[in-house]
Amino acid sequence: DFSIGSIGHYSKLNFSTENGYLFYLTYYFQQNKVIQPMLGFSSEYIHIFTAEDAAMAAPLNSLDVDSSVWAFHPTLGLAFKLGEQSITPFVGYFSEQVETTVVSEGMIVGGKMQNGFSAKSSATLNYVSAGSVLDFVFHHFIRFNTKFYWRFKDGDQTRFAARNRLDLFISQNAGISLKYDYFDDKYEKNAFASIGPTFIF
């Protein structure tokens, strides 16, 4: 009755490194029925560290930006299953906590390092969400899954996110997974593409 999974990633680009971890859990009631009520929960952590040198941060001698994001997303939905295909519309609550620290040793003035600083900021963003999960299996070894949803908040524009995954299985328990995710957040828009092994037990 449970669907449980996790995904981790690490990437490096120019002056930044990023690592993230996603955990999700879904419980389906009435597993053998065509219509199945569903409870879901996902949690995601993303850490980004950027270190700029004097050439990038001038007139500062250096600039380090350390950002972390925690996101929690409980959902309630109704799955419609026909064989190995399913459509699951849902509503939920999306909470995101963002913490950022900016540090600089300052600039060289008169042969001395001066004007160094360290600043921290935090923000909490809460939304109501609505979307759907589509899960299709073709010829037993090709699986396509997409989860997309909109986030709504008074005084803010509607945000969209999508997680797309294509699994190609070479055995009953192992295969190759291709992912493409898109996120429209308050402070930025991001798209990620990845490929790697996938395992089912």
mmCIF file of C-alpha atoms in Angstrom:
data_model
loop_
_atom_site.group_PDB
_atom_site.id
_atom_site.type_symbol
_atom_site.label_atom_id
_atom_site.label_comp_id
_atom_site.label_asym_id
_atom_site.label_seq_id
_atom_site.Cartn_x
_atom_site.Cartn_y
_atom_site.Cartn_z
ATOM 1 C CA ASP A 1 0.000 0.000 0.000
ATOM 2 C CA PHE A 2 3.037 2.279 0.369
ATOM 3 C CA SER A 3 5.124 3.975 -2.301
ATOM 4 C CA ILE A 4 8.434 5.196 -0.859
ATOM 5 C CA GLY A 5 11.406 6.692 -2.658
ATOM 6 C CA SER A 6 14.341 9.054 -2.419
ATOM 7 C CA ILE A 7 16.618 10.920 -4.812
ATOM 8 C CA GLY A 8 19.958 12.609 -4.112
ATOM 9 C CA HIS A 9 22.130 14.785 -6.324
ATOM 10 C CA TYR A 10 25.353 16.794 -6.342
ATOM 11 C CA SER A 11 26.478 19.292 -8.959
ATOM 12 C CA LYS A 12 29.238 21.840 -9.490
ATOM 13 C CA LEU A 13 29.101 24.816 -11.845
ATOM 14 C CA ASN A 14 31.697 27.580 -12.055
ATOM 15 C CA PHE A 15 31.890 29.067 -8.546
ATOM 16 C CA SER A 16 28.968 27.130 -7.034
ATOM 17 C CA THR A 17 28.313 23.675 -5.632
ATOM 18 C CA GLU A 18 24.880 22.253 -4.960
ATOM 19 C CA ASN A 19 23.600 19.137 -3.258
ATOM 20 C CA GLY A 20 20.069 18.072 -2.592
ATOM 21 C CA TYR A 21 17.974 15.248 -1.201
ATOM 22 C CA LEU A 22 14.334 14.388 -1.815
ATOM 23 C CA PHE A 23 12.231 11.891 0.162
ATOM 24 C CA TYR A 24 8.645 11.009 -0.651
ATOM 25 C CA LEU A 25 6.042 8.697 0.844
ATOM 26 C CA THR A 26 2.563 7.861 -0.453
ATOM 27 C CA TYR A 27 -0.085 5.615 1.098
ATOM 28 C CA TYR A 28 -2.985 4.282 -0.999
ATOM 29 C CA PHE A 29 -6.188 3.150 0.674
ATOM 30 C CA GLN A 30 -8.213 0.358 -0.975
ATOM 31 C CA GLN A 31 -5.202 -0.791 -3.000
ATOM 32 C CA ASN A 32 -7.200 -3.274 -5.089
ATOM 33 C CA LYS A 33 -9.927 -0.817 -6.086
ATOM 34 C CA VAL A 34 -10.137 1.352 -9.179
ATOM 35 C CA ILE A 35 -10.620 4.472 -7.020
ATOM 36 C CA GLN A 36 -8.100 4.789 -4.170
ATOM 37 C CA PRO A 37 -7.900 7.649 -1.635
ATOM 38 C CA MET A 38 -4.300 8.758 -1.143
ATOM 39 C CA LEU A 39 -2.177 10.480 1.505
ATOM 40 C CA GLY A 40 1.227 11.774 0.468
ATOM 41 C CA PHE A 41 4.209 13.572 1.950
ATOM 42 C CA SER A 42 7.457 14.831 0.454
ATOM 43 C CA SER A 43 10.425 16.590 1.997
ATOM 44 C CA GLU A 44 13.302 18.212 0.123
ATOM 45 C CA TYR A 45 16.586 19.797 1.183
ATOM 46 C CA ILE A 46 18.775 21.861 -1.142
ATOM 47 C CA HIS A 47 22.115 23.438 -0.233
ATOM 48 C CA ILE A 48 23.939 25.875 -2.527
ATOM 49 C CA PHE A 49 27.352 27.373 -1.774
ATOM 50 C CA THR A 50 28.914 30.037 -3.978
ATOM 51 C CA ALA A 51 32.486 31.316 -3.485
ATOM 52 C CA GLU A 52 33.481 34.301 -5.625
ATOM 53 C CA ASP A 53 37.052 35.584 -5.819
ATOM 54 C CA ALA A 54 38.265 39.176 -6.259
ATOM 55 C CA ALA A 55 37.738 39.091 -10.010
ATOM 56 C CA MET A 56 34.037 38.247 -9.583
ATOM 57 C CA ALA A 57 33.307 40.200 -6.389
ATOM 58 C CA ALA A 58 35.259 43.431 -7.036
ATOM 59 C CA PRO A 59 35.865 45.711 -5.215
ATOM 60 C CA LEU A 60 35.525 43.077 -2.476
ATOM 61 C CA ASN A 61 38.379 40.633 -2.098
ATOM 62 C CA SER A 62 35.918 37.698 -1.877
ATOM 63 C CA LEU A 63 32.241 36.909 -1.394
ATOM 64 C CA ASP A 64 30.734 33.671 -0.080
ATOM 65 C CA VAL A 65 27.005 32.956 -0.282
ATOM 66 C CA ASP A 66 25.620 29.949 1.617
ATOM 67 C CA SER A 67 21.944 29.121 1.009
ATOM 68 C CA SER A 68 19.785 26.267 2.267
ATOM 69 C CA VAL A 69 16.170 25.430 1.502
ATOM 70 C CA TRP A 70 13.839 23.038 3.329
ATOM 71 C CA ALA A 71 10.508 22.236 1.670
ATOM 72 C CA PHE A 72 7.631 20.144 3.073
ATOM 73 C CA HIS A 73 4.605 19.099 1.025
ATOM 74 C CA PRO A 74 1.775 16.978 2.546
ATOM 75 C CA THR A 75 -0.983 16.084 0.077
ATOM 76 C CA LEU A 76 -4.426 14.479 -0.060
ATOM 77 C CA GLY A 77 -5.765 13.012 -3.285
ATOM 78 C CA LEU A 78 -7.775 10.413 -5.145
ATOM 79 C CA ALA A 79 -6.068 7.901 -7.428
ATOM 80 C CA PHE A 80 -7.873 6.439 -10.433
ATOM 81 C CA LYS A 81 -6.118 3.211 -11.505
ATOM 82 C CA LEU A 82 -6.699 1.100 -14.581
ATOM 83 C CA GLY A 83 -4.179 -1.727 -14.688
ATOM 84 C CA GLU A 84 -0.707 -0.218 -14.536
ATOM 85 C CA GLN A 85 -1.896 3.268 -15.469
ATOM 86 C CA SER A 86 -3.043 5.834 -12.918
ATOM 87 C CA ILE A 87 -4.097 9.467 -12.571
ATOM 88 C CA THR A 88 -4.042 11.042 -9.108
ATOM 89 C CA PRO A 89 -5.318 14.613 -8.675
ATOM 90 C CA PHE A 90 -4.469 16.113 -5.268
ATOM 91 C CA VAL A 91 -4.529 19.187 -3.058
ATOM 92 C CA GLY A 92 -1.925 20.015 -0.454
ATOM 93 C CA TYR A 93 0.024 22.468 1.673
ATOM 94 C CA PHE A 94 3.498 23.584 0.637
ATOM 95 C CA SER A 95 5.885 25.159 3.151
ATOM 96 C CA GLU A 96 9.365 26.391 2.242
ATOM 97 C CA GLN A 97 12.055 27.739 4.599
ATOM 98 C CA VAL A 98 14.972 29.625 3.046
ATOM 99 C CA GLU A 99 18.122 30.658 4.940
ATOM 100 C CA THR A 100 20.989 32.605 3.384
ATOM 101 C CA THR A 101 24.344 33.719 4.808
ATOM 102 C CA VAL A 102 26.589 36.196 2.969
ATOM 103 C CA VAL A 103 30.206 36.608 4.140
ATOM 104 C CA SER A 104 33.062 38.762 2.840
ATOM 105 C CA GLU A 105 36.498 39.448 4.273
ATOM 106 C CA GLY A 106 36.185 42.954 2.804
ATOM 107 C CA MET A 107 38.477 44.920 0.518
ATOM 108 C CA ILE A 108 42.079 46.042 0.577
ATOM 109 C CA VAL A 109 42.302 49.717 1.513
ATOM 110 C CA GLY A 110 45.716 51.276 2.057
ATOM 111 C CA GLY A 111 47.363 47.862 2.053
ATOM 112 C CA LYS A 112 45.029 46.531 4.774
ATOM 113 C CA MET A 113 41.927 44.341 4.608
ATOM 114 C CA GLN A 114 38.913 46.350 5.781
ATOM 115 C CA ASN A 115 35.103 46.449 5.745
ATOM 116 C CA GLY A 116 34.513 42.716 6.186
ATOM 117 C CA PHE A 117 30.969 41.644 7.000
ATOM 118 C CA SER A 118 28.648 38.709 7.618
ATOM 119 C CA ALA A 119 24.876 38.870 7.139
ATOM 120 C CA LYS A 120 22.100 36.298 7.586
ATOM 121 C CA SER A 121 18.540 36.316 6.303
ATOM 122 C CA SER A 122 15.634 33.884 6.448
ATOM 123 C CA ALA A 123 12.206 33.603 4.899
ATOM 124 C CA THR A 124 9.228 31.254 5.220
ATOM 125 C CA LEU A 125 6.870 30.801 2.280
ATOM 126 C CA ASN A 126 3.572 28.940 2.710
ATOM 127 C CA TYR A 127 1.258 27.979 -0.134
ATOM 128 C CA VAL A 128 -1.868 25.974 -0.907
ATOM 129 C CA SER A 129 -1.156 23.520 -3.717
ATOM 130 C CA ALA A 130 -3.163 21.644 -6.345
ATOM 131 C CA GLY A 131 -1.992 19.308 -9.073
ATOM 132 C CA SER A 132 -1.861 15.744 -10.302
ATOM 133 C CA VAL A 133 0.361 12.692 -10.678
ATOM 134 C CA LEU A 134 0.312 10.677 -13.913
ATOM 135 C CA ASP A 135 1.885 7.206 -13.958
ATOM 136 C CA PHE A 136 2.043 5.082 -17.114
ATOM 137 C CA VAL A 137 3.736 1.734 -17.802
ATOM 138 C CA PHE A 138 4.406 0.547 -21.359
ATOM 139 C CA HIS A 139 5.355 -3.049 -22.236
ATOM 140 C CA HIS A 140 6.325 -3.754 -18.591
ATOM 141 C CA PHE A 141 9.793 -2.174 -18.845
ATOM 142 C CA ILE A 142 9.116 1.489 -19.696
ATOM 143 C CA ARG A 143 7.615 3.695 -17.001
ATOM 144 C CA PHE A 144 6.747 7.382 -17.255
ATOM 145 C CA ASN A 145 5.800 9.386 -14.178
ATOM 146 C CA THR A 146 5.056 13.079 -13.926
ATOM 147 C CA LYS A 147 3.970 15.134 -10.941
ATOM 148 C CA PHE A 148 2.941 18.724 -11.545
ATOM 149 C CA TYR A 149 1.293 21.258 -9.291
ATOM 150 C CA TRP A 150 0.531 24.919 -8.805
ATOM 151 C CA ARG A 151 1.116 26.845 -5.576
ATOM 152 C CA PHE A 152 -1.244 29.631 -4.528
ATOM 153 C CA LYS A 153 -0.644 32.413 -2.014
ATOM 154 C CA ASP A 154 -2.412 35.717 -1.332
ATOM 155 C CA GLY A 155 -0.359 38.631 -2.579
ATOM 156 C CA ASP A 156 1.902 36.455 -4.721
ATOM 157 C CA GLN A 157 1.656 35.145 -8.256
ATOM 158 C CA THR A 158 0.830 31.501 -8.900
ATOM 159 C CA ARG A 159 3.904 29.249 -8.952
ATOM 160 C CA PHE A 160 4.321 26.098 -11.063
ATOM 161 C CA ALA A 161 6.497 23.022 -10.543
ATOM 162 C CA ALA A 162 6.866 19.743 -12.437
ATOM 163 C CA ARG A 163 8.833 16.557 -11.806
ATOM 164 C CA ASN A 164 9.155 14.288 -14.846
ATOM 165 C CA ARG A 165 10.751 10.854 -14.774
ATOM 166 C CA LEU A 166 11.288 8.152 -17.388
ATOM 167 C CA ASP A 167 12.508 4.719 -16.218
ATOM 168 C CA LEU A 168 13.891 2.104 -18.613
ATOM 169 C CA PHE A 169 14.219 -1.247 -16.835
ATOM 170 C CA ILE A 170 16.802 -3.806 -17.872
ATOM 171 C CA SER A 171 15.619 -6.279 -15.221
ATOM 172 C CA GLN A 172 12.747 -6.637 -12.775
ATOM 173 C CA ASN A 173 14.527 -4.541 -10.125
ATOM 174 C CA ALA A 174 17.072 -2.326 -11.913
ATOM 175 C CA GLY A 175 17.116 0.191 -14.707
ATOM 176 C CA ILE A 176 18.096 3.652 -15.892
ATOM 177 C CA SER A 177 16.196 6.755 -14.832
ATOM 178 C CA LEU A 178 16.024 10.070 -16.694
ATOM 179 C CA LYS A 179 14.638 13.083 -14.819
ATOM 180 C CA TYR A 180 13.697 16.614 -15.745
ATOM 181 C CA ASP A 181 12.412 18.971 -13.048
ATOM 182 C CA TYR A 182 11.221 22.562 -13.277
ATOM 183 C CA PHE A 183 10.553 24.934 -10.383
ATOM 184 C CA ASP A 184 9.137 28.445 -10.416
ATOM 185 C CA ASP A 185 10.052 29.920 -7.022
ATOM 186 C CA LYS A 186 9.669 33.386 -5.554
ATOM 187 C CA TYR A 187 13.355 34.229 -5.949
ATOM 188 C CA GLU A 188 14.343 32.254 -9.047
ATOM 189 C CA LYS A 189 13.384 29.721 -11.705
ATOM 190 C CA ASN A 190 15.345 26.484 -12.017
ATOM 191 C CA ALA A 191 15.384 23.488 -14.345
ATOM 192 C CA PHE A 192 17.347 20.292 -13.684
ATOM 193 C CA ALA A 193 18.097 17.317 -15.922
ATOM 194 C CA SER A 194 19.740 14.144 -14.619
ATOM 195 C CA ILE A 195 20.347 10.508 -15.500
ATOM 196 C CA GLY A 196 21.294 7.619 -13.234
ATOM 197 C CA PRO A 197 20.505 4.110 -12.014
ATOM 198 C CA THR A 198 17.159 3.241 -10.450
ATOM 199 C CA PHE A 199 16.256 0.311 -8.197
ATOM 200 C CA ILE A 200 12.925 -1.139 -7.084
ATOM 201 C CA PHE A 201 12.529 -3.646 -4.264
#
